[in-house]
CSV table of C-alpha atoms and ligand atoms in Angstrom, one decimal:
chain,number,residue,atom,x,y,z
A,1,MET,CA,-39.8,103.0,-33.6
A,2,GLU,CA,-36.8,102.0,-31.4
A,3,GLY,CA,-33.6,100.5,-32.8
A,4,ASN,CA,-34.6,97.0,-31.7
A,5,GLU,CA,-38.1,97.1,-33.1
A,6,VAL,CA,-39.7,96.3,-36.4
A,7,LEU,CA,-42.7,97.7,-38.1
A,8,ILE,CA,-45.2,95.1,-39.1
A,9,ARG,CA,-48.1,95.2,-41.6
A,10,ILE,CA,-50.8,93.1,-40.0
A,11,ARG,CA,-52.1,90.5,-42.6
A,12,ALA,CA,-54.6,88.6,-40.4
A,13,ALA,CA,-55.7,89.1,-36.8
A,14,GLY,CA,-57.8,86.6,-34.8
A,15,ILE,CA,-60.5,87.6,-32.2
A,16,CYS,CA,-60.1,85.9,-28.8
A,17,GLY,CA,-62.6,85.5,-26.1
A,18,THR,CA,-60.5,88.0,-24.0
A,19,ASP,CA,-61.3,90.7,-26.7
A,20,LEU,CA,-65.0,90.0,-26.3
A,21,HIS,CA,-64.7,90.2,-22.5
A,22,ILE,CA,-62.8,93.6,-22.8
A,23,ASP,CA,-65.5,94.8,-25.0
A,24,GLU,CA,-68.0,94.0,-22.5
A,25,GLY,CA,-66.0,95.6,-19.7
A,26,ARG,CA,-65.3,92.2,-18.1
A,27,PHE,CA,-61.5,92.2,-18.3
A,28,HIS,CA,-59.0,94.8,-17.1
A,29,CYS,CA,-57.2,96.7,-19.6
A,30,ASN,CA,-55.6,100.2,-20.0
A,31,PRO,CA,-58.0,102.2,-22.2
A,32,PRO,CA,-57.8,103.6,-24.7
A,33,VAL,CA,-55.7,100.8,-26.4
A,34,VAL,CA,-56.3,99.1,-29.7
A,35,LEU,CA,-57.4,95.5,-29.0
A,36,GLY,CA,-56.0,92.4,-30.5
A,37,HIS,CA,-53.2,90.0,-29.7
A,38,GLU,CA,-53.4,87.2,-32.2
A,39,PHE,CA,-52.0,88.0,-35.6
A,40,SER,CA,-49.6,87.4,-38.5
A,41,GLY,CA,-47.9,90.0,-40.6
A,42,GLU,CA,-45.2,91.2,-42.8
A,43,ILE,CA,-42.2,93.3,-41.8
A,44,ILE,CA,-42.1,96.5,-43.6
A,45,GLU,CA,-39.4,98.4,-41.7
A,46,VAL,CA,-36.6,97.3,-39.4
A,47,GLY,CA,-34.8,99.3,-36.6
A,48,LYS,CA,-31.2,100.0,-36.9
A,49,ASP,CA,-30.1,97.4,-34.3
A,50,VAL,CA,-32.2,94.6,-35.8
A,51,SER,CA,-30.0,91.9,-37.6
A,52,ASP,CA,-32.2,88.7,-37.5
A,53,PHE,CA,-35.1,90.0,-39.5
A,54,LYS,CA,-35.5,91.8,-42.7
A,55,ILE,CA,-38.1,93.7,-44.8
A,56,GLY,CA,-40.5,91.2,-46.3
A,57,ASP,CA,-40.2,88.6,-43.6
A,58,ARG,CA,-43.5,86.9,-42.7
A,59,VAL,CA,-43.8,86.8,-38.9
A,60,VAL,CA,-46.0,86.2,-35.9
A,61,ALA,CA,-45.1,87.5,-32.5
A,62,GLU,CA,-45.5,86.6,-28.8
A,63,ALA,CA,-48.1,89.0,-27.7
A,64,HIS,CA,-46.1,91.4,-25.8
A,65,LYS,CA,-43.2,93.9,-25.9
A,66,GLY,CA,-41.3,92.2,-23.2
A,67,GLY,CA,-41.4,92.0,-19.3
A,68,CYS,CA,-40.0,94.4,-16.9
A,69,GLY,CA,-36.6,92.8,-17.2
A,70,THR,CA,-35.9,92.9,-13.4
A,71,CYS,CA,-38.4,90.8,-11.5
A,72,ARG,CA,-37.6,87.2,-10.5
A,73,TYR,CA,-39.7,85.8,-13.4
A,74,CYS,CA,-38.0,87.9,-16.0
A,75,GLN,CA,-34.5,87.0,-14.6
A,76,ARG,CA,-35.5,83.3,-14.7
A,77,GLY,CA,-36.6,83.7,-18.4
A,78,GLU,CA,-40.3,83.3,-17.5
A,79,VAL,CA,-41.2,86.7,-19.1
A,80,GLU,CA,-44.7,85.4,-19.9
A,81,VAL,CA,-45.8,85.5,-16.3
A,82,CYS,CA,-44.1,88.9,-15.4
A,83,THR,CA,-46.8,91.0,-13.9
A,84,GLN,CA,-45.6,94.1,-15.6
A,85,LYS,CA,-45.4,92.4,-19.0
A,86,ARG,CA,-46.3,95.0,-21.8
A,87,ALA,CA,-49.1,92.9,-23.3
A,88,ILE,CA,-50.4,93.9,-26.6
A,89,GLY,CA,-54.1,94.4,-27.0
A,90,TYR,CA,-54.9,95.4,-23.3
A,91,ARG,CA,-51.9,97.1,-21.8
A,92,ILE,CA,-50.5,98.6,-24.9
A,93,HIS,CA,-51.9,98.9,-28.5
A,94,GLY,CA,-52.7,95.6,-30.2
A,95,CYS,CA,-53.2,94.2,-33.6
A,96,PHE,CA,-56.7,95.3,-34.7
A,97,ALA,CA,-54.9,98.0,-36.9
A,98,PRO,CA,-53.0,98.0,-40.1
A,99,LEU,CA,-49.7,98.5,-38.4
A,100,LEU,CA,-47.8,97.5,-35.3
A,101,THR,CA,-44.4,98.0,-33.9
A,102,LEU,CA,-42.8,95.2,-31.8
A,103,PRO,CA,-39.3,94.3,-30.7
A,104,ALA,CA,-37.5,91.8,-32.9
A,105,SER,CA,-37.1,89.6,-29.7
A,106,SER,CA,-40.9,89.0,-29.7
A,107,LEU,CA,-41.0,87.6,-33.4
A,108,HIS,CA,-40.9,84.2,-35.0
A,109,ILE,CA,-40.7,83.4,-38.7
A,110,ILE,CA,-43.8,81.8,-40.3
A,111,PRO,CA,-42.8,78.6,-42.0
A,112,ASP,CA,-43.1,78.9,-45.9
A,113,ASN,CA,-46.0,76.3,-46.1
A,114,VAL,CA,-48.2,78.1,-43.6
A,115,THR,CA,-50.6,80.9,-44.8
A,116,TYR,CA,-51.0,84.2,-43.0
A,117,GLU,CA,-54.5,83.0,-42.1
A,118,GLN,CA,-53.3,79.8,-40.6
A,119,ALA,CA,-50.4,81.6,-38.8
A,120,ALA,CA,-52.8,83.9,-37.1
A,121,LEU,CA,-53.7,81.0,-35.0
A,122,THR,CA,-50.2,80.5,-33.6
A,123,GLU,CA,-51.0,82.3,-30.3
A,124,PRO,CA,-54.0,80.0,-29.2
A,125,ILE,CA,-52.0,76.9,-30.4
A,126,ALA,CA,-49.0,78.2,-28.4
A,127,ILE,CA,-51.3,78.5,-25.3
A,128,VAL,CA,-52.4,74.9,-25.7
A,129,MET,CA,-48.8,73.7,-26.4
A,130,LYS,CA,-47.6,75.2,-23.2
A,131,GLY,CA,-50.5,73.7,-21.3
A,132,LEU,CA,-50.2,70.1,-22.8
A,133,GLY,CA,-46.5,70.2,-23.3
A,134,GLN,CA,-45.0,71.9,-20.3
A,135,LYS,CA,-47.4,72.4,-17.5
A,136,CYS,CA,-49.5,69.2,-18.0
A,137,SER,CA,-48.7,66.3,-20.2
A,138,VAL,CA,-50.5,64.0,-22.5
A,139,GLU,CA,-49.2,60.6,-22.0
A,140,PRO,CA,-49.0,57.7,-24.6
A,141,GLU,CA,-52.4,56.1,-25.2
A,142,ASP,CA,-54.2,58.4,-22.7
A,143,PHE,CA,-57.9,58.6,-22.8
A,144,VAL,CA,-58.6,62.3,-22.8
A,145,VAL,CA,-61.7,64.4,-22.2
A,146,VAL,CA,-61.7,68.0,-23.2
A,147,LEU,CA,-64.5,70.1,-21.5
A,148,GLY,CA,-65.5,73.0,-23.7
A,149,CYS,CA,-65.3,73.3,-27.5
A,150,GLY,CA,-64.3,76.9,-27.9
A,151,PRO,CA,-61.1,77.5,-30.0
A,152,ILE,CA,-58.8,76.4,-27.1
A,153,GLY,CA,-60.9,73.3,-26.4
A,154,LEU,CA,-60.9,72.3,-30.0
A,155,LEU,CA,-57.3,72.9,-30.5
A,156,ALA,CA,-56.4,71.0,-27.3
A,157,ALA,CA,-58.5,68.0,-28.5
A,158,ALA,CA,-56.9,67.9,-31.9
A,159,ILE,CA,-53.4,68.4,-30.4
A,160,ALA,CA,-54.0,65.8,-27.6
A,161,LYS,CA,-54.4,63.3,-30.5
A,162,THR,CA,-51.3,64.3,-32.1
A,163,LEU,CA,-49.4,63.9,-28.9
A,164,GLY,CA,-50.5,60.3,-28.5
A,165,ALA,CA,-53.9,60.2,-26.9
A,166,ARG,CA,-55.8,57.0,-28.0
A,167,SER,CA,-59.2,58.6,-27.8
A,168,VAL,CA,-60.4,62.1,-27.2
A,169,VAL,CA,-63.9,63.2,-26.1
A,170,ILE,CA,-65.0,66.8,-26.3
A,171,THR,CA,-68.0,68.4,-24.8
A,172,GLY,CA,-70.3,71.2,-25.6
A,173,THR,CA,-73.8,72.3,-25.0
A,174,ASP,CA,-76.9,73.0,-27.1
A,175,ARG,CA,-75.5,76.3,-28.1
A,176,ASP,CA,-72.4,74.7,-29.5
A,177,GLU,CA,-74.4,72.4,-31.9
A,178,LYS,CA,-74.6,75.1,-34.6
A,179,VAL,CA,-70.9,75.3,-35.3
A,180,ARG,CA,-68.5,74.2,-32.7
A,181,LEU,CA,-69.5,70.6,-32.1
A,182,GLN,CA,-69.8,70.2,-35.9
A,183,VAL,CA,-66.1,71.4,-36.2
A,184,ALA,CA,-65.1,68.9,-33.6
A,185,ARG,CA,-66.6,66.0,-35.7
A,186,LYS,CA,-64.8,67.4,-38.8
A,187,LEU,CA,-61.5,67.6,-36.9
A,188,ASN,CA,-61.6,63.8,-36.3
A,189,ILE,CA,-62.0,64.1,-32.6
A,190,ASP,CA,-63.4,60.7,-31.6
A,191,TYR,CA,-66.5,61.8,-29.6
A,192,ALA,CA,-68.2,65.2,-29.6
A,193,VAL,CA,-70.7,65.1,-26.8
A,194,ASN,CA,-73.5,67.5,-26.0
A,195,VAL,CA,-73.7,67.3,-22.4
A,196,GLN,CA,-77.4,68.5,-22.3
A,197,GLU,CA,-78.3,65.4,-24.3
A,198,GLU,CA,-75.9,62.9,-23.0
A,199,ASP,CA,-74.3,62.1,-19.7
A,200,VAL,CA,-70.7,62.5,-20.4
A,201,VAL,CA,-69.6,60.9,-17.1
A,202,GLN,CA,-71.7,57.7,-17.9
A,203,LYS,CA,-70.3,57.7,-21.5
A,204,VAL,CA,-66.7,58.0,-20.5
A,205,LYS,CA,-67.3,55.2,-18.0
A,206,GLU,CA,-68.6,52.9,-20.8
A,207,LEU,CA,-65.8,53.9,-23.1
A,208,THR,CA,-63.1,53.1,-20.4
A,209,ASP,CA,-64.4,49.9,-18.9
A,210,GLY,CA,-65.5,51.8,-15.8
A,211,VAL,CA,-62.0,53.2,-15.2
A,212,GLY,CA,-62.5,56.9,-16.2
A,213,ALA,CA,-60.3,59.4,-18.2
A,214,ASP,CA,-56.6,59.6,-17.7
A,215,LEU,CA,-56.6,63.2,-18.4
A,216,VAL,CA,-59.3,65.9,-18.3
A,217,ILE,CA,-58.5,69.3,-20.0
A,218,GLU,CA,-60.8,71.9,-18.6
A,219,ALA,CA,-61.2,74.5,-21.4
A,220,SER,CA,-64.7,75.8,-20.7
A,221,GLY,CA,-64.3,77.9,-17.5
A,222,ALA,CA,-67.8,76.8,-16.6
A,223,ALA,CA,-68.4,75.9,-12.9
A,224,PRO,CA,-70.3,72.7,-13.6
A,225,ALA,CA,-67.6,71.5,-15.9
A,226,ILE,CA,-64.9,72.1,-13.4
A,227,GLN,CA,-66.8,69.9,-10.8
A,228,GLN,CA,-67.4,67.3,-13.4
A,229,ALA,CA,-63.7,67.1,-14.3
A,230,PHE,CA,-63.2,65.3,-11.1
A,231,ASP,CA,-66.1,62.7,-11.7
A,232,LEU,CA,-64.5,62.0,-15.2
A,233,ILE,CA,-60.9,61.2,-14.0
A,234,ARG,CA,-59.9,57.9,-13.0
A,235,ILE,CA,-58.0,57.4,-9.7
A,236,ASN,CA,-54.6,59.1,-10.0
A,237,GLY,CA,-56.0,60.9,-13.0
A,238,ARG,CA,-54.9,64.3,-14.1
A,239,VAL,CA,-56.7,67.6,-14.6
A,240,CYS,CA,-55.3,70.3,-16.7
A,241,GLY,CA,-56.9,73.8,-16.2
A,242,LEU,CA,-56.9,76.1,-19.3
A,243,GLY,CA,-60.4,77.8,-19.0
A,244,ILE,CA,-60.8,81.1,-17.2
A,245,THR,CA,-64.1,81.3,-15.2
A,246,GLY,CA,-64.3,85.1,-14.7
A,247,GLU,CA,-65.5,84.5,-11.1
A,248,LYS,CA,-64.0,85.1,-7.7
A,249,ALA,CA,-64.4,81.6,-6.8
A,250,VAL,CA,-66.2,78.5,-8.0
A,251,PRO,CA,-67.2,75.2,-6.1
A,252,PHE,CA,-64.5,72.7,-6.0
A,253,PRO,CA,-65.1,68.9,-5.2
A,254,TRP,CA,-62.3,68.6,-2.7
A,255,ASP,CA,-63.0,65.2,-1.4
A,256,THR,CA,-63.4,63.6,-4.8
A,257,ALA,CA,-60.2,65.1,-6.0
A,258,LEU,CA,-58.4,64.0,-2.8
A,259,LEU,CA,-59.8,60.5,-2.8
A,260,LYS,CA,-58.9,60.1,-6.4
A,261,ALA,CA,-55.5,61.5,-5.6
A,262,ALA,CA,-56.0,63.9,-8.6
A,263,GLU,CA,-53.0,65.7,-10.1
A,264,VAL,CA,-54.1,69.2,-11.0
A,265,ASN,CA,-52.1,71.7,-13.0
A,266,PHE,CA,-53.0,75.0,-14.5
A,267,SER,CA,-51.4,76.7,-17.4
A,268,ALA,CA,-51.6,80.3,-18.4
A,269,SER,CA,-50.0,82.4,-21.3
A,270,SER,CA,-47.3,81.0,-23.7
A,271,ASN,CA,-43.6,81.2,-24.1
A,272,TRP,CA,-40.9,80.8,-26.6
A,273,THR,CA,-40.9,77.1,-26.3
A,274,SER,CA,-44.6,76.7,-27.0
A,275,TRP,CA,-44.4,79.2,-29.8
A,276,THR,CA,-41.8,77.2,-31.6
A,277,ARG,CA,-43.8,74.0,-31.0
A,278,ALA,CA,-47.0,75.7,-32.3
A,279,LEU,CA,-45.2,76.8,-35.5
A,280,SER,CA,-43.8,73.3,-35.9
A,281,ILE,CA,-47.3,71.7,-35.6
A,282,LEU,CA,-48.7,74.3,-37.9
A,283,SER,CA,-46.0,73.5,-40.5
A,284,SER,CA,-46.7,69.8,-40.3
A,285,HIS,CA,-50.3,70.3,-41.0
A,286,ARG,CA,-51.1,67.4,-38.6
A,287,ILE,CA,-54.0,69.6,-37.4
A,288,THR,CA,-56.3,71.2,-39.9
A,289,VAL,CA,-56.6,74.7,-38.6
A,290,ASP,CA,-58.5,75.8,-41.6
A,291,ASP,CA,-61.6,74.0,-40.1
A,292,LEU,CA,-61.3,76.4,-37.2
A,293,ILE,CA,-61.4,79.6,-39.3
A,294,THR,CA,-65.2,80.1,-39.7
A,295,LYS,CA,-64.9,83.6,-41.3
A,296,THR,CA,-62.6,86.2,-42.6
A,297,LEU,CA,-63.8,89.8,-42.5
A,298,PRO,CA,-62.4,93.2,-43.2
A,299,LEU,CA,-61.3,95.0,-40.0
A,300,SER,CA,-64.1,97.5,-40.6
A,301,GLN,CA,-66.7,94.8,-39.9
A,302,TRP,CA,-65.3,94.0,-36.5
A,303,LYS,CA,-68.7,94.5,-34.8
A,304,GLU,CA,-70.2,91.9,-37.0
A,305,ALA,CA,-67.3,89.6,-36.3
A,306,PHE,CA,-67.7,90.0,-32.5
A,307,ASP,CA,-71.4,89.4,-32.8
A,308,LEU,CA,-70.8,86.2,-34.6
A,309,LEU,CA,-68.6,84.9,-31.8
A,310,ARG,CA,-70.9,86.1,-29.1
A,311,ARG,CA,-73.7,84.1,-30.7
A,312,LEU,CA,-71.3,81.0,-30.9
A,313,GLU,CA,-71.8,81.0,-34.6
A,314,ALA,CA,-68.0,80.8,-35.2
A,315,VAL,CA,-64.9,79.3,-33.8
A,316,LYS,CA,-62.4,81.8,-35.0
A,317,VAL,CA,-63.0,84.9,-37.0
A,318,LEU,CA,-60.1,86.7,-38.6
A,319,LEU,CA,-60.0,90.4,-39.3
A,320,ILE,CA,-58.1,91.7,-42.2
A,321,PRO,CA,-57.0,95.3,-41.9
B,1,ZN,ZN1,-56.2,85.2,-26.9
B,2,ZN,ZN1,-40.8,91.2,-14.9
């Protein structure tokens, strides 16, 4: 352990779609590394140069050991997009283990009224916070559609409401009926639509007096949804891209986007600002993240946990080392 690092006992670790992709060999990583990048934990040892944290502190951490320090992004303080960023869980060892060392500069203190289980969701919340608060924006009284009801979609829908949306529609498919659309309904999202049963474009037209959505958040990464985003927005509407497709290219309805003068923004990763906002919203309990935690399993049962997610029988599964 280096002087600027701390040793963390992992208390809860969340499984992300990225972990499933790595397990299936569909995402680049530096094997062999321990997977996992979403966690909460307790500091059990501090390096000699660490002054801001102490043994016993409850922490979460931005999922990396810092960037290269010299590229233009690192110099501009945009470490999260450094191409040499030492990301835990795919470039270097991650959190599906009892212990992890990280530099103190990556850490944030968990507010007292947030449990380890809730705090394990800070990373996906921070992803959404960067998307909706820094790269795209939810404007007052926006009519918002979220495409896809995985963890990011559900969080985006719940957070859009707290940011002032007047109405939020979230979409899923038959496969999401078992758990994820149910959770959407529990989270007080205004409309949870199964697109295999209902025409969401028609529905949004009806709900908006024929105008269309002010903002569409694409959180599915599915090619048909990406096309549909532009049918859903109003003229001068906005599209926020959060979902990854895993494809080299997907069809894009250029003319619809152009004729509607769509504003399109993408967001990836998270940063210090979005982490502080994520912890603030967790502490406020304005979103009930407990509804997103379908199951908590011991780390030894990780296979079962991965399978639950593959079958879409869970939103988030936490592993406890
Ligand atoms: Zn993740
Ligand atoms: Zn860099």
